[in-house]
Amino acid sequence: MGLQLVFIGTIALCLVVSSAVLERFEQALKQDGSLSFLVIGDWGRKGAYNQSKVAFQMGVIGQQLDIDFVISTGDNFYDSGLTGIDDPDFDTASSLQKQWYSVLGNHDYRGNVEAQLSPVLTNLDKRWLCLRSFIVNAEVAEFFFVDTTPFVDKYFIEPKDHVYDWSGILPRKQYISNLLKDVDLALQQSNAKWKIVVGHHTIRSAGVHGNTDELVKQLLPILEANNIDLYINGHDHCLQHISSFDSAIQFLTCGGGSKAWRGVVNWWKPEEMKFYYDGQGVMSVKVTETEIDIVFYDVYGHVLHKWNTSKQLHASW
């Protein structure tokens, strides 16, 4: 029987990070020096909207690839985050015994964010790690997780009927300024062969949400200046791969963890749009010192898209 992963809810060990240093965690490589992981986003719907099917395929694919961890691109609890540290959505049922690294999505901010950040949850499930912003060092690659929700103006100016928990964020301008400085400094200091940034919101997307203008203006210049390789996000409920002629960054959307099929695909330059799938699924990534291999799968485990890139092992003289 294949491994089955059903995160009916999630638990989160979270920490507010607003100082000049992003907290760092170490991730071991396999003996052959490689690293494999899965990416899922926008999935916390208690099994609804094909979430259970996606979870099952994650277990199958995860076993086949012998993954080292899972990245969640946020929106871990629908529709409005958690109510508190005793929220029953913390209950889990999982046989995929791997580390999870997660960022917060905008739906997570509609609940009690402090509950997700509470150290009380530390011992409930040590596989789950969720912070606002942090770094995971895996030797050949470094992962920079960025809290993108506070960047988006409309959540503050036009929240509609939604109530957001901005505790730990205000004053917003200072929080964003500090975070941008922290990310820029961390990227500058990184000696990793591959630099991978993870956030909930899109930077480049042909989906219903489209580009996030605030990130294009404020975060993207920092990512380009520091020559990152991948930007991985959720938010748009689709699977997507966009290349850019402006830089070497690959923009990868993995927000198909549950509710999808929105029927909206905005026009994008064909030479930049490598792949778009308006449905559910997951993404796998394998990293070595010289190569990255990316694969997108649907809920049945069928391969939808593959992409590969490589770098020289040593600089030429």
mmCIF file of C-alpha atoms in Angstrom:
data_model
loop_
_atom_site.group_PDB
_atom_site.id
_atom_site.type_symbol
_atom_site.label_atom_id
_atom_site.label_comp_id
_atom_site.label_asym_id
_atom_site.label_seq_id
_atom_site.Cartn_x
_atom_site.Cartn_y
_atom_site.Cartn_z
ATOM 1 C CA MET A 1 0.000 0.000 0.000
ATOM 2 C CA GLY A 2 1.402 3.391 -0.981
ATOM 3 C CA LEU A 3 1.981 6.065 1.570
ATOM 4 C CA GLN A 4 -1.079 8.207 2.134
ATOM 5 C CA LEU A 5 -0.969 11.782 3.305
ATOM 6 C CA VAL A 6 -4.140 13.369 4.589
ATOM 7 C CA PHE A 7 -3.572 16.622 6.438
ATOM 8 C CA ILE A 8 -7.140 17.190 7.624
ATOM 9 C CA GLY A 9 -5.745 20.129 9.507
ATOM 10 C CA THR A 10 -2.266 21.253 10.276
ATOM 11 C CA ILE A 11 -0.290 22.295 13.242
ATOM 12 C CA ALA A 12 2.136 25.092 13.202
ATOM 13 C CA LEU A 13 5.229 25.925 15.158
ATOM 14 C CA CYS A 14 5.561 29.585 14.337
ATOM 15 C CA LEU A 15 7.599 32.559 15.406
ATOM 16 C CA VAL A 16 7.401 36.276 14.722
ATOM 17 C CA VAL A 17 10.549 37.374 12.948
ATOM 18 C CA SER A 18 10.998 41.118 12.620
ATOM 19 C CA SER A 19 14.595 41.544 13.709
ATOM 20 C CA ALA A 20 17.630 42.008 11.515
ATOM 21 C CA VAL A 21 18.330 38.293 11.365
ATOM 22 C CA LEU A 22 16.069 35.658 9.844
ATOM 23 C CA GLU A 23 16.035 32.433 11.796
ATOM 24 C CA ARG A 24 17.944 29.620 10.083
ATOM 25 C CA PHE A 25 17.362 25.877 10.026
ATOM 26 C CA GLU A 26 19.571 23.115 8.664
ATOM 27 C CA GLN A 27 18.297 20.429 6.279
ATOM 28 C CA ALA A 28 20.493 17.401 5.626
ATOM 29 C CA LEU A 29 21.173 16.095 2.138
ATOM 30 C CA LYS A 30 20.978 12.489 1.033
ATOM 31 C CA GLN A 31 24.206 10.514 0.992
ATOM 32 C CA ASP A 32 24.570 11.158 -2.744
ATOM 33 C CA GLY A 33 24.430 14.915 -2.147
ATOM 34 C CA SER A 34 20.950 15.385 -3.612
ATOM 35 C CA LEU A 35 17.761 16.823 -2.184
ATOM 36 C CA SER A 36 14.142 16.065 -3.146
ATOM 37 C CA PHE A 37 10.952 17.732 -1.975
ATOM 38 C CA LEU A 38 7.292 18.269 -2.820
ATOM 39 C CA VAL A 39 5.410 21.574 -2.994
ATOM 40 C CA ILE A 40 1.716 22.080 -2.246
ATOM 41 C CA GLY A 41 -0.341 25.199 -1.629
ATOM 42 C CA ASP A 42 -3.864 26.438 -0.920
ATOM 43 C CA TRP A 43 -4.891 23.089 0.429
ATOM 44 C CA GLY A 44 -6.297 23.331 3.970
ATOM 45 C CA ARG A 45 -9.910 22.313 3.313
ATOM 46 C CA LYS A 46 -10.347 19.242 5.545
ATOM 47 C CA GLY A 47 -10.246 16.860 2.587
ATOM 48 C CA ALA A 48 -12.741 18.721 0.372
ATOM 49 C CA TYR A 49 -12.268 19.790 -3.267
ATOM 50 C CA ASN A 50 -10.058 16.800 -4.086
ATOM 51 C CA GLN A 51 -7.644 17.622 -1.267
ATOM 52 C CA SER A 52 -7.709 13.970 -0.194
ATOM 53 C CA LYS A 53 -6.845 12.848 -3.733
ATOM 54 C CA VAL A 54 -3.974 15.316 -3.914
ATOM 55 C CA ALA A 55 -2.769 14.127 -0.523
ATOM 56 C CA PHE A 56 -2.863 10.496 -1.596
ATOM 57 C CA GLN A 57 -0.752 11.232 -4.679
ATOM 58 C CA MET A 58 1.690 13.173 -2.520
ATOM 59 C CA GLY A 59 2.174 10.037 -0.490
ATOM 60 C CA VAL A 60 2.734 7.918 -3.592
ATOM 61 C CA ILE A 61 5.060 10.398 -5.296
ATOM 62 C CA GLY A 62 6.847 11.171 -2.062
ATOM 63 C CA GLN A 63 7.651 7.502 -1.551
ATOM 64 C CA GLN A 64 8.793 7.042 -5.151
ATOM 65 C CA LEU A 65 11.124 10.034 -4.986
ATOM 66 C CA ASP A 66 12.229 9.429 -1.390
ATOM 67 C CA ILE A 67 11.550 13.073 -0.594
ATOM 68 C CA ASP A 68 13.326 14.863 2.216
ATOM 69 C CA PHE A 69 10.612 17.397 3.056
ATOM 70 C CA VAL A 70 7.460 19.201 1.913
ATOM 71 C CA ILE A 71 6.997 22.926 1.274
ATOM 72 C CA SER A 72 3.576 24.502 1.809
ATOM 73 C CA THR A 73 3.049 27.830 0.043
ATOM 74 C CA GLY A 74 0.339 28.876 2.490
ATOM 75 C CA ASP A 75 -3.425 29.027 2.994
ATOM 76 C CA ASN A 76 -3.104 26.091 5.335
ATOM 77 C CA PHE A 77 -6.485 26.673 7.022
ATOM 78 C CA TYR A 78 -9.602 27.630 5.060
ATOM 79 C CA ASP A 79 -11.601 29.759 5.059
ATOM 80 C CA SER A 80 -10.457 31.910 7.939
ATOM 81 C CA GLY A 81 -7.347 30.491 9.551
ATOM 82 C CA LEU A 82 -7.491 29.107 13.085
ATOM 83 C CA THR A 83 -9.659 30.210 15.983
ATOM 84 C CA GLY A 84 -7.055 29.405 18.632
ATOM 85 C CA ILE A 85 -4.465 26.917 19.797
ATOM 86 C CA ASP A 86 -7.222 24.426 20.595
ATOM 87 C CA ASP A 87 -8.766 24.588 17.111
ATOM 88 C CA PRO A 88 -9.665 21.013 16.011
ATOM 89 C CA ASP A 89 -8.119 21.720 12.623
ATOM 90 C CA PHE A 90 -4.800 21.000 14.303
ATOM 91 C CA ASP A 91 -5.718 17.309 14.232
ATOM 92 C CA THR A 92 -3.677 15.438 11.660
ATOM 93 C CA ALA A 93 -3.650 12.035 10.034
ATOM 94 C CA SER A 94 -0.456 11.411 8.128
ATOM 95 C CA SER A 95 1.715 8.506 7.166
ATOM 96 C CA LEU A 96 4.168 10.627 5.188
ATOM 97 C CA GLN A 97 6.637 11.149 7.980
ATOM 98 C CA LYS A 98 8.576 14.070 6.562
ATOM 99 C CA GLN A 99 9.433 17.582 7.642
ATOM 100 C CA TRP A 100 7.079 20.348 6.476
ATOM 101 C CA TYR A 101 8.178 23.966 5.942
ATOM 102 C CA SER A 102 5.338 26.453 5.554
ATOM 103 C CA VAL A 103 4.552 30.123 5.067
ATOM 104 C CA LEU A 104 1.328 31.901 5.954
ATOM 105 C CA GLY A 105 -1.253 32.743 3.288
ATOM 106 C CA ASN A 106 -3.885 35.479 3.295
ATOM 107 C CA HIS A 107 -6.555 33.037 4.530
ATOM 108 C CA ASP A 108 -4.331 32.141 7.474
ATOM 109 C CA TYR A 109 -4.284 35.830 8.392
ATOM 110 C CA ARG A 110 -8.092 35.853 8.622
ATOM 111 C CA GLY A 111 -7.926 33.744 11.752
ATOM 112 C CA ASN A 112 -5.923 33.940 14.944
ATOM 113 C CA VAL A 113 -2.381 34.240 13.601
ATOM 114 C CA GLU A 114 -0.939 34.197 17.087
ATOM 115 C CA ALA A 115 -2.397 30.709 17.478
ATOM 116 C CA GLN A 116 -0.310 29.529 14.544
ATOM 117 C CA LEU A 117 2.665 31.368 15.990
ATOM 118 C CA SER A 118 2.184 30.020 19.495
ATOM 119 C CA PRO A 119 5.043 28.041 21.075
ATOM 120 C CA VAL A 120 2.339 25.981 22.802
ATOM 121 C CA LEU A 121 2.072 24.039 19.542
ATOM 122 C CA THR A 122 5.769 23.174 19.456
ATOM 123 C CA ASN A 123 5.392 19.680 20.797
ATOM 124 C CA LEU A 124 2.207 18.713 18.960
ATOM 125 C CA ASP A 125 3.965 17.732 15.744
ATOM 126 C CA LYS A 126 7.671 18.355 15.279
ATOM 127 C CA ARG A 127 7.403 17.716 11.537
ATOM 128 C CA TRP A 128 5.549 20.994 10.982
ATOM 129 C CA LEU A 129 7.447 24.283 10.941
ATOM 130 C CA CYS A 130 5.723 27.549 10.111
ATOM 131 C CA LEU A 131 7.203 30.978 10.634
ATOM 132 C CA ARG A 132 6.510 34.336 9.088
ATOM 133 C CA SER A 133 9.903 34.439 7.369
ATOM 134 C CA PHE A 134 12.919 32.160 7.761
ATOM 135 C CA ILE A 135 15.772 30.350 6.001
ATOM 136 C CA VAL A 136 16.440 26.669 5.429
ATOM 137 C CA ASN A 137 20.026 25.803 4.542
ATOM 138 C CA ALA A 138 20.511 22.556 2.642
ATOM 139 C CA GLU A 139 24.148 23.063 1.596
ATOM 140 C CA VAL A 140 23.642 22.934 -2.186
ATOM 141 C CA ALA A 141 20.532 25.105 -1.892
ATOM 142 C CA GLU A 142 19.196 27.748 0.449
ATOM 143 C CA PHE A 143 15.492 28.404 0.833
ATOM 144 C CA PHE A 144 14.247 31.856 1.801
ATOM 145 C CA PHE A 145 10.654 31.842 3.066
ATOM 146 C CA VAL A 146 9.015 35.278 2.886
ATOM 147 C CA ASP A 147 5.826 36.533 4.539
ATOM 148 C CA THR A 148 4.075 38.154 1.556
ATOM 149 C CA THR A 149 0.561 38.875 2.876
ATOM 150 C CA PRO A 150 1.481 42.149 4.663
ATOM 151 C CA PHE A 151 2.706 43.585 1.342
ATOM 152 C CA VAL A 152 -0.763 43.529 -0.254
ATOM 153 C CA ASP A 153 -2.544 46.884 0.064
ATOM 154 C CA LYS A 154 -6.113 45.678 -0.485
ATOM 155 C CA TYR A 155 -6.121 43.582 2.683
ATOM 156 C CA PHE A 156 -5.643 46.810 4.642
ATOM 157 C CA ILE A 157 -7.552 49.309 2.480
ATOM 158 C CA GLU A 158 -10.491 47.196 1.225
ATOM 159 C CA PRO A 159 -10.806 44.120 3.472
ATOM 160 C CA LYS A 160 -14.514 43.751 2.560
ATOM 161 C CA ASP A 161 -16.164 41.447 5.088
ATOM 162 C CA HIS A 162 -12.872 39.839 6.119
ATOM 163 C CA VAL A 163 -11.131 40.526 9.414
ATOM 164 C CA TYR A 164 -7.361 40.117 9.375
ATOM 165 C CA ASP A 165 -5.142 39.534 12.375
ATOM 166 C CA TRP A 166 -2.323 42.062 11.997
ATOM 167 C CA SER A 167 -0.821 41.489 15.441
ATOM 168 C CA GLY A 168 2.947 41.464 15.067
ATOM 169 C CA ILE A 169 2.756 43.323 11.730
ATOM 170 C CA LEU A 170 1.981 46.902 12.726
ATOM 171 C CA PRO A 171 3.380 49.401 12.067
ATOM 172 C CA ARG A 172 3.153 47.825 8.627
ATOM 173 C CA LYS A 173 5.587 50.125 6.825
ATOM 174 C CA GLN A 174 8.345 49.341 9.319
ATOM 175 C CA TYR A 175 7.603 45.604 9.223
ATOM 176 C CA ILE A 176 7.906 45.487 5.425
ATOM 177 C CA SER A 177 11.035 47.653 5.426
ATOM 178 C CA ASN A 178 12.732 45.393 7.970
ATOM 179 C CA LEU A 179 11.721 42.254 6.115
ATOM 180 C CA LEU A 180 13.035 43.516 2.771
ATOM 181 C CA LYS A 181 16.354 44.437 4.390
ATOM 182 C CA ASP A 182 16.556 41.021 6.071
ATOM 183 C CA VAL A 183 15.850 39.145 2.844
ATOM 184 C CA ASP A 184 18.278 41.271 0.841
ATOM 185 C CA LEU A 185 21.063 40.779 3.381
ATOM 186 C CA ALA A 186 20.454 37.039 3.655
ATOM 187 C CA LEU A 187 20.542 36.610 -0.119
ATOM 188 C CA GLN A 188 23.721 38.671 -0.408
ATOM 189 C CA GLN A 189 25.436 36.552 2.226
ATOM 190 C CA SER A 190 24.353 33.235 0.726
ATOM 191 C CA ASN A 191 27.006 31.096 -0.919
ATOM 192 C CA ALA A 192 24.551 28.406 -1.961
ATOM 193 C CA LYS A 193 24.700 27.047 -5.474
ATOM 194 C CA TRP A 194 20.937 27.480 -5.780
ATOM 195 C CA LYS A 195 18.833 30.222 -4.184
ATOM 196 C CA ILE A 196 15.116 29.461 -3.882
ATOM 197 C CA VAL A 197 12.560 31.936 -2.516
ATOM 198 C CA VAL A 198 9.136 30.826 -1.287
ATOM 199 C CA GLY A 199 6.146 33.096 -0.683
ATOM 200 C CA HIS A 200 2.387 32.734 -0.749
ATOM 201 C CA HIS A 201 1.553 35.441 -3.267
ATOM 202 C CA THR A 202 2.326 35.474 -6.958
ATOM 203 C CA ILE A 203 4.904 37.700 -8.569
ATOM 204 C CA ARG A 204 4.260 36.584 -12.136
ATOM 205 C CA SER A 205 1.000 34.767 -12.896
ATOM 206 C CA ALA A 206 -1.624 34.393 -15.618
ATOM 207 C CA GLY A 207 -4.162 33.141 -13.079
ATOM 208 C CA VAL A 208 -7.184 34.921 -11.627
ATOM 209 C CA HIS A 209 -5.080 36.927 -9.147
ATOM 210 C CA GLY A 210 -2.423 37.823 -11.706
ATOM 211 C CA ASN A 211 0.769 39.623 -10.730
ATOM 212 C CA THR A 212 1.025 40.981 -7.193
ATOM 213 C CA ASP A 213 2.010 44.549 -7.973
ATOM 214 C CA GLU A 214 3.381 45.269 -4.501
ATOM 215 C CA LEU A 215 5.803 42.334 -4.766
ATOM 216 C CA VAL A 216 6.777 43.246 -8.318
ATOM 217 C CA LYS A 217 7.677 46.723 -7.104
ATOM 218 C CA GLN A 218 9.286 45.935 -3.749
ATOM 219 C CA LEU A 219 10.493 42.318 -3.608
ATOM 220 C CA LEU A 220 11.277 41.386 -7.220
ATOM 221 C CA PRO A 221 14.144 43.915 -7.639
ATOM 222 C CA ILE A 222 15.877 42.343 -4.621
ATOM 223 C CA LEU A 223 15.423 38.836 -6.021
ATOM 224 C CA GLU A 224 16.779 39.892 -9.420
ATOM 225 C CA ALA A 225 19.744 41.740 -7.932
ATOM 226 C CA ASN A 226 20.702 38.637 -5.944
ATOM 227 C CA ASN A 227 20.336 36.237 -8.879
ATOM 228 C CA ILE A 228 17.884 33.826 -7.295
ATOM 229 C CA ASP A 229 16.954 30.762 -9.304
ATOM 230 C CA LEU A 230 13.344 29.949 -8.369
ATOM 231 C CA TYR A 231 10.411 31.848 -6.895
ATOM 232 C CA ILE A 232 7.795 29.378 -5.641
ATOM 233 C CA ASN A 233 4.315 30.545 -4.636
ATOM 234 C CA GLY A 234 0.671 29.604 -4.252
ATOM 235 C CA HIS A 235 -2.369 31.959 -4.074
ATOM 236 C CA ASP A 236 -3.545 31.311 -7.632
ATOM 237 C CA HIS A 237 -5.273 27.919 -7.514
ATOM 238 C CA CYS A 238 -3.425 26.390 -10.418
ATOM 239 C CA LEU A 239 -0.103 24.899 -11.496
ATOM 240 C CA GLN A 240 2.094 27.214 -13.552
ATOM 241 C CA HIS A 241 5.625 27.841 -14.830
ATOM 242 C CA ILE A 242 6.687 31.215 -16.219
ATOM 243 C CA SER A 243 10.181 32.130 -17.384
ATOM 244 C CA SER A 244 11.307 35.720 -17.662
ATOM 245 C CA PHE A 245 13.448 37.436 -20.266
ATOM 246 C CA ASP A 246 14.322 40.067 -17.661
ATOM 247 C CA SER A 247 16.207 37.605 -15.459
ATOM 248 C CA ALA A 248 16.989 33.930 -14.973
ATOM 249 C CA ILE A 249 14.263 33.543 -12.326
ATOM 250 C CA GLN A 250 11.725 30.778 -12.872
ATOM 251 C CA PHE A 251 8.281 31.635 -11.439
ATOM 252 C CA LEU A 252 6.534 28.476 -10.223
ATOM 253 C CA THR A 253 2.965 28.523 -8.944
ATOM 254 C CA CYS A 254 1.776 25.547 -6.937
ATOM 255 C CA GLY A 255 -1.621 26.493 -5.524
ATOM 256 C CA GLY A 256 -3.609 23.469 -6.653
ATOM 257 C CA GLY A 257 -3.873 21.686 -3.324
ATOM 258 C CA SER A 258 -7.679 21.695 -3.213
ATOM 259 C CA LYS A 259 -10.231 24.057 -4.761
ATOM 260 C CA ALA A 260 -9.273 24.908 -8.367
ATOM 261 C CA TRP A 261 -10.767 24.973 -11.885
ATOM 262 C CA ARG A 262 -11.528 28.693 -11.804
ATOM 263 C CA GLY A 263 -11.639 28.933 -15.580
ATOM 264 C CA VAL A 264 -9.510 32.086 -15.751
ATOM 265 C CA VAL A 265 -6.291 32.162 -17.740
ATOM 266 C CA ASN A 266 -5.066 35.621 -18.673
ATOM 267 C CA TRP A 267 -2.959 36.138 -21.763
ATOM 268 C CA TRP A 268 0.797 35.814 -21.296
ATOM 269 C CA LYS A 269 3.698 35.992 -23.710
ATOM 270 C CA PRO A 270 3.911 32.487 -25.236
ATOM 271 C CA GLU A 271 7.704 32.534 -25.106
ATOM 272 C CA GLU A 272 7.557 33.040 -21.307
ATOM 273 C CA MET A 273 4.582 30.825 -20.457
ATOM 274 C CA LYS A 274 6.080 27.361 -20.194
ATOM 275 C CA PHE A 275 3.091 25.637 -18.576
ATOM 276 C CA TYR A 276 -0.368 26.386 -17.159
ATOM 277 C CA TYR A 277 -2.866 23.942 -15.677
ATOM 278 C CA ASP A 278 -6.132 25.208 -14.197
ATOM 279 C CA GLY A 279 -6.541 22.296 -11.822
ATOM 280 C CA GLN A 280 -5.285 20.466 -8.760
ATOM 281 C CA GLY A 281 -1.903 18.857 -8.306
ATOM 282 C CA VAL A 282 1.544 19.088 -6.786
ATOM 283 C CA MET A 283 5.125 19.796 -7.821
ATOM 284 C CA SER A 284 8.293 17.847 -7.133
ATOM 285 C CA VAL A 285 11.803 19.289 -7.144
ATOM 286 C CA LYS A 286 15.122 17.462 -7.133
ATOM 287 C CA VAL A 287 18.278 19.472 -6.490
ATOM 288 C CA THR A 288 21.907 18.469 -6.916
ATOM 289 C CA GLU A 289 25.003 20.641 -6.987
ATOM 290 C CA THR A 290 24.742 20.913 -10.762
ATOM 291 C CA GLU A 291 21.065 20.386 -11.644
ATOM 292 C CA ILE A 292 17.453 21.140 -10.748
ATOM 293 C CA ASP A 293 14.627 18.938 -12.024
ATOM 294 C CA ILE A 294 11.019 20.086 -11.668
ATOM 295 C CA VAL A 295 7.907 17.991 -12.348
ATOM 296 C CA PHE A 296 4.218 18.930 -12.053
ATOM 297 C CA TYR A 297 1.620 16.183 -11.416
ATOM 298 C CA ASP A 298 -2.189 16.097 -11.456
ATOM 299 C CA VAL A 299 -4.415 14.388 -8.868
ATOM 300 C CA TYR A 300 -3.978 11.046 -10.617
ATOM 301 C CA GLY A 301 -0.195 11.223 -10.538
ATOM 302 C CA HIS A 302 0.100 11.914 -14.268
ATOM 303 C CA VAL A 303 3.088 14.042 -15.266
ATOM 304 C CA LEU A 304 1.915 17.362 -16.718
ATOM 305 C CA HIS A 305 5.155 19.272 -17.181
ATOM 306 C CA LYS A 306 8.901 18.806 -16.735
ATOM 307 C CA TRP A 307 11.725 21.317 -16.640
ATOM 308 C CA ASN A 308 15.461 21.054 -16.025
ATOM 309 C CA THR A 309 18.342 23.445 -15.660
ATOM 310 C CA SER A 310 22.009 23.018 -14.836
ATOM 311 C CA LYS A 311 25.055 24.907 -13.616
ATOM 312 C CA GLN A 312 28.746 24.155 -13.875
ATOM 313 C CA LEU A 313 30.245 22.374 -10.897
ATOM 314 C CA HIS A 314 33.233 24.712 -10.873
ATOM 315 C CA ALA A 315 33.829 28.017 -12.534
ATOM 316 C CA SER A 316 35.918 27.908 -15.674
ATOM 317 C CA TRP A 317 39.325 29.531 -15.589
#
